[in-house]
PDB file of C-alpha atoms in Angstrom:
ATOM      1  CA  MET A   1      42.513 -33.477  33.046  1.00  0.00           C
ATOM      2  CA  ALA A   2      42.351 -33.230  36.567  1.00  0.00           C
ATOM      3  CA  ARG A   3      44.221 -36.250  38.302  1.00  0.00           C
ATOM      4  CA  ILE A   4      45.389 -37.513  42.305  1.00  0.00           C
ATOM      5  CA  ASP A   5      48.948 -37.768  42.980  1.00  0.00           C
ATOM      6  CA  ARG A   6      49.451 -40.754  45.387  1.00  0.00           C
ATOM      7  CA  TYR A   7      52.267 -40.370  47.998  1.00  0.00           C
ATOM      8  CA  TRP A   8      53.802 -42.825  50.270  1.00  0.00           C
ATOM      9  CA  ASP A   9      56.899 -41.950  53.247  1.00  0.00           C
ATOM     10  CA  GLY A  10      57.292 -38.793  50.838  1.00  0.00           C
ATOM     11  CA  HIS A  11      57.992 -41.107  48.077  1.00  0.00           C
ATOM     12  CA  TRP A  12      55.511 -40.988  44.863  1.00  0.00           C
ATOM     13  CA  MET A  13      53.624 -44.163  43.947  1.00  0.00           C
ATOM     14  CA  ALA A  14      50.726 -43.144  40.977  1.00  0.00           C
ATOM     15  CA  SER A  15      48.576 -40.749  39.535  1.00  0.00           C
ATOM     16  CA  LEU A  16      45.167 -41.338  38.739  1.00  0.00           C
ATOM     17  CA  VAL A  17      44.160 -39.453  36.296  1.00  0.00           C
ATOM     18  CA  LEU A  18      39.975 -38.686  36.236  1.00  0.00           C
ATOM     19  CA  GLY A  19      37.148 -38.650  33.749  1.00  0.00           C
ATOM     20  CA  LYS A  20      33.669 -37.928  34.428  1.00  0.00           C
ATOM     21  CA  ARG A  21      32.509 -40.518  35.988  1.00  0.00           C
ATOM     22  CA  GLU A  22      32.890 -42.330  40.143  1.00  0.00           C
ATOM     23  CA  TYR A  23      36.124 -42.866  41.511  1.00  0.00           C
ATOM     24  CA  LEU A  24      37.128 -45.597  44.976  1.00  0.00           C
ATOM     25  CA  VAL A  25      40.175 -45.305  46.772  1.00  0.00           C
ATOM     26  CA  GLY A  26      40.641 -47.249  49.489  1.00  0.00           C
ATOM     27  CA  ARG A  27      42.421 -50.344  50.497  1.00  0.00           C
ATOM     28  CA  ASP A  28      40.375 -52.740  48.945  1.00  0.00           C
ATOM     29  CA  PRO A  29      41.482 -53.434  46.219  1.00  0.00           C
ATOM     30  CA  ALA A  30      39.081 -53.749  43.455  1.00  0.00           C
ATOM     31  CA  CYS A  31      39.012 -49.484  44.789  1.00  0.00           C
ATOM     32  CA  ASP A  32      39.941 -47.205  42.379  1.00  0.00           C
ATOM     33  CA  LEU A  33      43.116 -45.669  43.250  1.00  0.00           C
ATOM     34  CA  VAL A  34      44.176 -47.988  46.363  1.00  0.00           C
ATOM     35  CA  LEU A  35      45.906 -46.963  49.475  1.00  0.00           C
ATOM     36  CA  GLU A  36      48.258 -49.241  51.884  1.00  0.00           C
ATOM     37  CA  ASP A  37      47.739 -47.001  55.216  1.00  0.00           C
ATOM     38  CA  THR A  38      46.203 -49.628  57.443  1.00  0.00           C
ATOM     39  CA  LYS A  39      44.186 -46.755  59.513  1.00  0.00           C
ATOM     40  CA  ALA A  40      42.654 -46.211  55.058  1.00  0.00           C
ATOM     41  CA  SER A  41      38.767 -47.703  55.009  1.00  0.00           C
ATOM     42  CA  ARG A  42      38.669 -50.844  52.290  1.00  0.00           C
ATOM     43  CA  ARG A  43      36.530 -48.407  50.982  1.00  0.00           C
ATOM     44  CA  HIS A  44      37.336 -45.190  51.913  1.00  0.00           C
ATOM     45  CA  PHE A  45      36.011 -42.107  50.334  1.00  0.00           C
ATOM     46  CA  ARG A  46      34.244 -41.738  46.719  1.00  0.00           C
ATOM     47  CA  LEU A  47      34.666 -39.395  44.571  1.00  0.00           C
ATOM     48  CA  ALA A  48      32.861 -38.146  41.815  1.00  0.00           C
ATOM     49  CA  TYR A  49      32.644 -35.604  38.672  1.00  0.00           C
ATOM     50  CA  ASP A  50      29.427 -33.349  39.658  1.00  0.00           C
ATOM     51  CA  VAL A  51      27.994 -31.965  36.024  1.00  0.00           C
ATOM     52  CA  GLU A  52      26.207 -28.527  37.090  1.00  0.00           C
ATOM     53  CA  SER A  53      29.191 -27.097  39.186  1.00  0.00           C
ATOM     54  CA  ALA A  54      31.846 -29.269  36.665  1.00  0.00           C
ATOM     55  CA  LEU A  55      34.061 -29.513  39.591  1.00  0.00           C
ATOM     56  CA  TYR A  56      34.484 -33.524  41.621  1.00  0.00           C
ATOM     57  CA  VAL A  57      33.038 -33.616  45.053  1.00  0.00           C
ATOM     58  CA  LEU A  58      34.821 -35.411  47.500  1.00  0.00           C
ATOM     59  CA  GLN A  59      32.798 -37.795  49.988  1.00  0.00           C
ATOM     60  CA  ASP A  60      33.995 -39.549  52.813  1.00  0.00           C
ATOM     61  CA  LEU A  61      32.089 -43.175  53.362  1.00  0.00           C
ATOM     62  CA  GLU A  62      31.626 -42.637  57.015  1.00  0.00           C
ATOM     63  CA  THR A  63      35.353 -44.054  57.692  1.00  0.00           C
ATOM     64  CA  PRO A  64      36.126 -44.261  61.819  1.00  0.00           C
ATOM     65  CA  ASN A  65      39.440 -42.222  60.444  1.00  0.00           C
ATOM     66  CA  GLY A  66      37.871 -39.983  58.346  1.00  0.00           C
ATOM     67  CA  THR A  67      39.802 -37.832  55.275  1.00  0.00           C
ATOM     68  CA  MET A  68      41.023 -34.667  55.632  1.00  0.00           C
ATOM     69  CA  VAL A  69      41.605 -31.730  52.917  1.00  0.00           C
ATOM     70  CA  ASN A  70      43.386 -28.583  53.305  1.00  0.00           C
ATOM     71  CA  GLY A  71      43.618 -29.521  57.062  1.00  0.00           C
ATOM     72  CA  VAL A  72      40.475 -30.105  57.425  1.00  0.00           C
ATOM     73  CA  LYS A  73      38.575 -33.298  58.779  1.00  0.00           C
ATOM     74  CA  GLU A  74      35.642 -32.983  55.630  1.00  0.00           C
ATOM     75  CA  PHE A  75      32.955 -35.405  55.052  1.00  0.00           C
ATOM     76  CA  ARG A  76      32.186 -33.169  51.686  1.00  0.00           C
ATOM     77  CA  CYS A  77      32.797 -31.288  49.702  1.00  0.00           C
ATOM     78  CA  LYS A  78      33.795 -29.387  46.772  1.00  0.00           C
ATOM     79  CA  LEU A  79      37.222 -29.723  45.321  1.00  0.00           C
ATOM     80  CA  LYS A  80      38.094 -26.615  43.408  1.00  0.00           C
ATOM     81  CA  ASP A  81      41.422 -25.725  43.612  1.00  0.00           C
ATOM     82  CA  GLN A  82      44.748 -27.733  44.140  1.00  0.00           C
ATOM     83  CA  ALA A  83      44.323 -29.432  47.210  1.00  0.00           C
ATOM     84  CA  ALA A  84      46.016 -32.073  49.650  1.00  0.00           C
ATOM     85  CA  ILE A  85      44.161 -34.985  50.990  1.00  0.00           C
ATOM     86  CA  GLN A  86      44.654 -36.893  54.396  1.00  0.00           C
ATOM     87  CA  VAL A  87      44.548 -40.943  54.785  1.00  0.00           C
ATOM     88  CA  GLY A  88      45.960 -41.996  57.900  1.00  0.00           C
ATOM     89  CA  GLU A  89      50.201 -41.648  56.843  1.00  0.00           C
ATOM     90  CA  GLU A  90      49.121 -41.208  53.136  1.00  0.00           C
ATOM     91  CA  PHE A  91      48.886 -38.244  50.921  1.00  0.00           C
ATOM     92  CA  LEU A  92      47.308 -37.239  48.016  1.00  0.00           C
ATOM     93  CA  LEU A  93      47.514 -34.354  46.067  1.00  0.00           C
ATOM     94  CA  PHE A  94      44.734 -33.434  43.561  1.00  0.00           C
ATOM     95  CA  LEU A  95      45.265 -31.533  40.652  1.00  0.00           C
ATOM     96  CA  PRO A  96      41.848 -29.959  39.324  1.00  0.00           C
ATOM     97  CA  GLN A  97      40.474 -30.586  35.586  1.00  0.00           C
ATOM     98  CA  GLU A  98      42.542 -27.304  34.492  1.00  0.00           C
ATOM     99  CA  SER A  99      46.171 -27.900  35.640  1.00  0.00           C
ATOM    100  CA  ARG A 100      48.944 -27.598  33.478  1.00  0.00           C
ATOM    101  CA  GLU A 101      51.049 -29.561  35.521  1.00  0.00           C
ATOM    102  CA  GLU A 102      53.040 -32.151  34.265  1.00  0.00           C
ATOM    103  CA  PRO A 103      53.232 -36.000  36.306  1.00  0.00           C
ATOM    104  CA  PRO A 104      55.884 -35.609  38.464  1.00  0.00           C
ATOM    105  CA  ARG A 105      59.260 -35.874  37.732  1.00  0.00           C
ATOM    106  CA  GLU A 106      60.839 -36.790  40.639  1.00  0.00           C
ATOM    107  CA  ASP A 107      59.535 -39.604  43.383  1.00  0.00           C
ATOM    108  CA  ASN A 108      59.818 -37.260  46.867  1.00  0.00           C
ATOM    109  CA  ILE A 109      56.616 -35.557  47.607  1.00  0.00           C
ATOM    110  CA  PRO A 110      57.058 -31.475  47.161  1.00  0.00           C
ATOM    111  CA  ARG A 111      59.425 -30.250  49.530  1.00  0.00           C
ATOM    112  CA  TRP A 112      57.081 -28.195  51.900  1.00  0.00           C
ATOM    113  CA  ALA A 113      55.204 -31.265  52.779  1.00  0.00           C
ATOM    114  CA  ALA A 114      57.893 -33.308  53.282  1.00  0.00           C
ATOM    115  CA  ARG A 115      58.678 -34.480  56.948  1.00  0.00           C
ATOM    116  CA  SER A 116      60.950 -34.932  59.115  1.00  0.00           C
ATOM    117  CA  PRO A 117      61.439 -36.743  62.838  1.00  0.00           C
ATOM    118  CA  ASP A 118      61.866 -33.233  64.088  1.00  0.00           C
ATOM    119  CA  ASP A 119      59.581 -31.484  61.696  1.00  0.00           C
ATOM    120  CA  PRO A 120      55.745 -30.671  63.802  1.00  0.00           C
ATOM    121  CA  LEU A 121      54.656 -29.773  60.490  1.00  0.00           C
ATOM    122  CA  ARG A 122      55.135 -33.636  59.921  1.00  0.00           C
ATOM    123  CA  LEU A 123      51.294 -35.793  59.818  1.00  0.00           C
ATOM    124  CA  GLU A 124      50.394 -36.715  62.076  1.00  0.00           C
ATOM    125  CA  SER A 125      50.182 -40.592  62.603  1.00  0.00           C
ATOM    126  CA  GLU A 126      47.024 -40.724  65.269  1.00  0.00           C
ATOM    127  CA  PRO A 127      43.899 -41.335  63.787  1.00  0.00           C
ATOM    128  CA  THR A 128      41.702 -38.365  63.456  1.00  0.00           C
ATOM    129  CA  SER A 129      38.866 -39.834  65.611  1.00  0.00           C
ATOM    130  CA  LEU A 130      41.149 -40.171  68.777  1.00  0.00           C
ATOM    131  CA  ILE A 131      42.902 -36.467  68.623  1.00  0.00           C
ATOM    132  CA  SER A 132      41.488 -33.902  70.783  1.00  0.00           C
ATOM    133  CA  PRO A 133      39.408 -31.061  69.013  1.00  0.00           C
ATOM    134  CA  ALA A 134      42.443 -28.731  70.485  1.00  0.00           C
ATOM    135  CA  GLN A 135      45.326 -30.939  68.881  1.00  0.00           C
ATOM    136  CA  LEU A 136      43.290 -31.434  66.315  1.00  0.00           C
ATOM    137  CA  SER A 137      42.282 -27.685  65.276  1.00  0.00           C
ATOM    138  CA  ARG A 138      46.024 -27.140  65.720  1.00  0.00           C
ATOM    139  CA  MET A 139      46.697 -29.613  63.129  1.00  0.00           C
ATOM    140  CA  GLN A 140      44.761 -28.150  60.476  1.00  0.00           C
ATOM    141  CA  ALA A 141      45.923 -25.047  61.428  1.00  0.00           C
ATOM    142  CA  ARG A 142      48.931 -26.072  60.706  1.00  0.00           C
ATOM    143  CA  ILE A 143      48.599 -28.108  56.968  1.00  0.00           C
ATOM    144  CA  ARG A 144      46.385 -24.973  56.203  1.00  0.00           C
ATOM    145  CA  ALA A 145      49.531 -22.585  56.673  1.00  0.00           C
ATOM    146  CA  ARG A 146      51.363 -25.376  55.171  1.00  0.00           C
ATOM    147  CA  SER A 147      48.948 -25.270  52.184  1.00  0.00           C
ATOM    148  CA  ARG A 148      49.654 -21.618  50.995  1.00  0.00           C
ATOM    149  CA  PRO A 149      52.141 -19.724  50.855  1.00  0.00           C
ATOM    150  CA  HIS A 150      54.163 -19.019  53.963  1.00  0.00           C
ATOM    151  CA  LEU A 151      57.565 -19.016  56.263  1.00  0.00           C
ATOM    152  CA  LEU A 152      58.852 -21.305  57.587  1.00  0.00           C
ATOM    153  CA  LEU A 153      61.244 -20.568  60.877  1.00  0.00           C
ATOM    154  CA  ARG A 154      63.692 -23.754  61.878  1.00  0.00           C
ATOM    155  CA  LEU A 155      63.585 -23.644  65.916  1.00  0.00           C
ATOM    156  CA  SER A 156      66.074 -25.703  68.487  1.00  0.00           C
ATOM    157  CA  GLU A 157      62.233 -27.235  69.872  1.00  0.00           C
ATOM    158  CA  GLU A 158      59.266 -26.029  67.493  1.00  0.00           C
ATOM    159  CA  THR A 159      59.108 -25.356  63.859  1.00  0.00           C
ATOM    160  CA  LEU A 160      56.584 -22.154  63.291  1.00  0.00           C
ATOM    161  CA  VAL A 161      55.803 -21.088  60.522  1.00  0.00           C
ATOM    162  CA  PHE A 162      53.731 -17.997  59.259  1.00  0.00           C
ATOM    163  CA  SER A 163      51.377 -17.879  57.025  1.00  0.00           C
ATOM    164  CA  LEU A 164      51.152 -14.759  54.179  1.00  0.00           C
ATOM    165  CA  ASP A 165      47.297 -14.196  53.503  1.00  0.00           C
ATOM    166  CA  ARG A 166      47.347 -10.570  53.680  1.00  0.00           C
ATOM    167  CA  GLN A 167      48.741  -7.869  51.189  1.00  0.00           C
ATOM    168  CA  VAL A 168      51.748  -7.018  53.674  1.00  0.00           C
ATOM    169  CA  THR A 169      53.583  -9.341  55.622  1.00  0.00           C
ATOM    170  CA  PRO A 170      55.755  -7.477  58.316  1.00  0.00           C
ATOM    171  CA  ILE A 171      58.428  -9.335  59.827  1.00  0.00           C
ATOM    172  CA  GLY A 172      60.443  -8.088  62.523  1.00  0.00           C
ATOM    173  CA  PHE A 173      60.797  -9.125  67.068  1.00  0.00           C
ATOM    174  CA  GLY A 174      58.483  -8.433  68.866  1.00  0.00           C
ATOM    175  CA  PRO A 175      54.503  -7.943  68.319  1.00  0.00           C
ATOM    176  CA  VAL A 176      54.201  -8.725  65.181  1.00  0.00           C
ATOM    177  CA  ARG A 177      52.794 -10.586  62.031  1.00  0.00           C
ATOM    178  CA  ALA A 178      56.013 -12.478  61.827  1.00  0.00           C
ATOM    179  CA  SER A 179      58.005 -12.516  64.588  1.00  0.00           C
ATOM    180  CA  LEU A 180      61.378 -13.837  65.281  1.00  0.00           C
ATOM    181  CA  GLY A 181      61.738 -13.609  69.699  1.00  0.00           C
ATOM    182  CA  PRO A 182      60.400 -10.605  71.542  1.00  0.00           C
ATOM    183  CA  SER A 183      62.053  -7.509  71.396  1.00  0.00           C
ATOM    184  CA  LYS A 184      63.924  -5.320  73.821  1.00  0.00           C
ATOM    185  CA  ASN A 185      61.833  -2.886  74.555  1.00  0.00           C
ATOM    186  CA  GLY A 186      58.779  -5.187  74.382  1.00  0.00           C
ATOM    187  CA  LYS A 187      57.321  -2.718  70.744  1.00  0.00           C
ATOM    188  CA  GLU A 188      57.507  -3.898  67.144  1.00  0.00           C
ATOM    189  CA  LYS A 189      60.941  -3.388  65.314  1.00  0.00           C
ATOM    190  CA  VAL A 190      60.194  -4.747  61.822  1.00  0.00           C
ATOM    191  CA  LEU A 191      62.753  -5.285  59.894  1.00  0.00           C
ATOM    192  CA  ALA A 192      61.672  -6.681  56.354  1.00  0.00           C
ATOM    193  CA  GLU A 193      58.176  -7.127  55.356  1.00  0.00           C
ATOM    194  CA  MET A 194      56.203  -9.372  52.282  1.00  0.00           C
ATOM    195  CA  ILE A 195      54.064  -7.412  49.887  1.00  0.00           C
ATOM    196  CA  ARG A 196      52.173 -10.181  47.981  1.00  0.00           C
ATOM    197  CA  LEU A 197      51.599  -8.797  44.404  1.00  0.00           C
ATOM    198  CA  PRO A 198      48.791  -8.307  42.883  1.00  0.00           C
ATOM    199  CA  ASP A 199      49.381 -11.083  40.276  1.00  0.00           C
ATOM    200  CA  GLY A 200      50.483 -13.110  42.946  1.00  0.00           C
ATOM    201  CA  ARG A 201      53.643 -13.539  43.887  1.00  0.00           C
ATOM    202  CA  TYR A 202      55.416 -12.341  46.788  1.00  0.00           C
ATOM    203  CA  LYS A 203      58.433  -9.433  47.495  1.00  0.00           C
ATOM    204  CA  ILE A 204      60.644  -9.369  50.116  1.00  0.00           C
ATOM    205  CA  LYS A 205      61.654  -5.522  51.233  1.00  0.00           C
ATOM    206  CA  ALA A 206      63.844  -4.905  53.553  1.00  0.00           C
ATOM    207  CA  LYS A 207      62.276  -1.559  56.663  1.00  0.00           C
ATOM    208  CA  GLY A 208      64.749   1.471  58.021  1.00  0.00           C
ATOM    209  CA  LEU A 209      67.258   2.970  55.927  1.00  0.00           C
ATOM    210  CA  PHE A 210      70.395   0.468  55.756  1.00  0.00           C
ATOM    211  CA  GLY A 211      68.406  -2.293  55.712  1.00  0.00           C
ATOM    212  CA  ARG A 212      68.911  -5.511  54.640  1.00  0.00           C
ATOM    213  CA  VAL A 213      67.806  -8.795  53.176  1.00  0.00           C
ATOM    214  CA  GLU A 214      69.775 -11.321  52.717  1.00  0.00           C
ATOM    215  CA  VAL A 215      67.772 -13.946  49.452  1.00  0.00           C
ATOM    216  CA  ASP A 216      70.493 -17.192  49.535  1.00  0.00           C
ATOM    217  CA  GLY A 217      73.088 -15.578  49.943  1.00  0.00           C
ATOM    218  CA  ILE A 218      72.484 -12.677  48.310  1.00  0.00           C
ATOM    219  CA  SER A 219      72.195  -9.098  49.419  1.00  0.00           C
ATOM    220  CA  LYS A 220      69.325  -7.319  48.623  1.00  0.00           C
ATOM    221  CA  ARG A 221      66.676  -4.154  49.805  1.00  0.00           C
ATOM    222  CA  GLU A 222      63.812  -5.817  47.600  1.00  0.00           C
ATOM    223  CA  TYR A 223      63.877  -9.001  46.052  1.00  0.00           C
ATOM    224  CA  VAL A 224      60.168 -10.382  44.190  1.00  0.00           C
ATOM    225  CA  LEU A 225      60.888 -14.672  45.071  1.00  0.00           C
ATOM    226  CA  ARG A 226      60.599 -17.117  42.433  1.00  0.00           C
ATOM    227  CA  GLY A 227      59.368 -20.113  45.512  1.00  0.00           C
ATOM    228  CA  GLU A 228      61.585 -21.920  47.539  1.00  0.00           C
ATOM    229  CA  GLU A 229      64.447 -20.486  48.277  1.00  0.00           C
ATOM    230  CA  GLU A 230      65.817 -19.351  52.047  1.00  0.00           C
ATOM    231  CA  LEU A 231      65.814 -15.854  53.970  1.00  0.00           C
ATOM    232  CA  LEU A 232      68.192 -13.719  55.854  1.00  0.00           C
ATOM    233  CA  VAL A 233      66.726 -11.563  58.162  1.00  0.00           C
ATOM    234  CA  GLY A 234      68.446 -10.291  60.194  1.00  0.00           C
ATOM    235  CA  ASP A 235      70.450 -13.093  61.411  1.00  0.00           C
ATOM    236  CA  ILE A 236      67.460 -15.112  61.531  1.00  0.00           C
ATOM    237  CA  VAL A 237      66.731 -17.894  58.742  1.00  0.00           C
ATOM    238  CA  LEU A 238      63.931 -18.316  56.941  1.00  0.00           C
ATOM    239  CA  GLU A 239      62.320 -20.504  54.901  1.00  0.00           C
ATOM    240  CA  PHE A 240      60.051 -19.218  51.207  1.00  0.00           C
ATOM    241  CA  HIS A 241      57.504 -22.488  50.437  1.00  0.00           C
ATOM    242  CA  LEU A 242      54.524 -21.413  48.261  1.00  0.00           C
ATOM    243  CA  GLY A 243      52.741 -24.875  49.517  1.00  0.00           C
ATOM    244  CA  LEU A 244      50.024 -25.308  46.523  1.00  0.00           C
ATOM    245  CA  VAL A 245      48.557 -21.970  46.182  1.00  0.00           C
ATOM    246  CA  GLY A 246      50.330 -19.902  43.553  1.00  0.00           C
ATOM    247  CA  LYS A 247      52.659 -22.380  41.649  1.00  0.00           C
ATOM    248  CA  GLY A 248      53.531 -22.105  37.655  1.00  0.00           C
ATOM    249  CA  GLY A 249      53.718 -18.805  38.628  1.00  0.00           C
ATOM    250  CA  GLY A 250      56.333 -16.291  36.575  1.00  0.00           C
ATOM    251  CA  GLU A 251      60.037 -16.357  37.813  1.00  0.00           C
ATOM    252  CA  GLY A 252      61.050 -12.774  39.565  1.00  0.00           C
ATOM    253  CA  PRO A 253      63.551 -10.721  38.249  1.00  0.00           C
ATOM    254  CA  ARG A 254      66.679 -10.435  40.376  1.00  0.00           C
TER     255      ARG A 254
END
């Protein structure tokens, strides 16, 4: 059955199993799922099952701080797939009816959604109504990228996210899609490619006759990723994350 998992300060707090009725989420103790963040309204959003589409519909109840769904401020939307829902600092994961995932066995939020003081991907603490359009757009882009398969590059001053939303994503230096930095001559230098396979998994493949990449410290010419792995391309460390998409996929061969 469909379910919402609630996380607070990075830790799992509760799960709400959803039937085919209407549910209220907010700070009011009478709500079906009670939130703690002061930016959440007493009755923040409604979740109802739509018989015609066989989907759950999220309706923001005209709240001052809004409801973010996969990084986008939504007033009303149908939840077709797994979704990340933000209300202030509250983090909710919606798992659809067809999901076979069990309630979390650990109390920690998934790694891709974890917050840390030096990580700009952490959930924003400001009310969304006070964020400038440009800042909101950047925040939405970060969260959208984080909720899908992506590569993460942690630098001393910032953290970069490269969405893997194409069949082939080149990795290297210069003007490539996943750029690790400028190239010496200003031209692109591709060191490896991330390839999306027909079954939804991803393969990293080194470029060049003698090209190699490392996956969790093991040198490879090419490798089908299992998820949540550390990659070394050249001398740059990247993290591979599945996000919300592709959970439950099979493991690739080593």
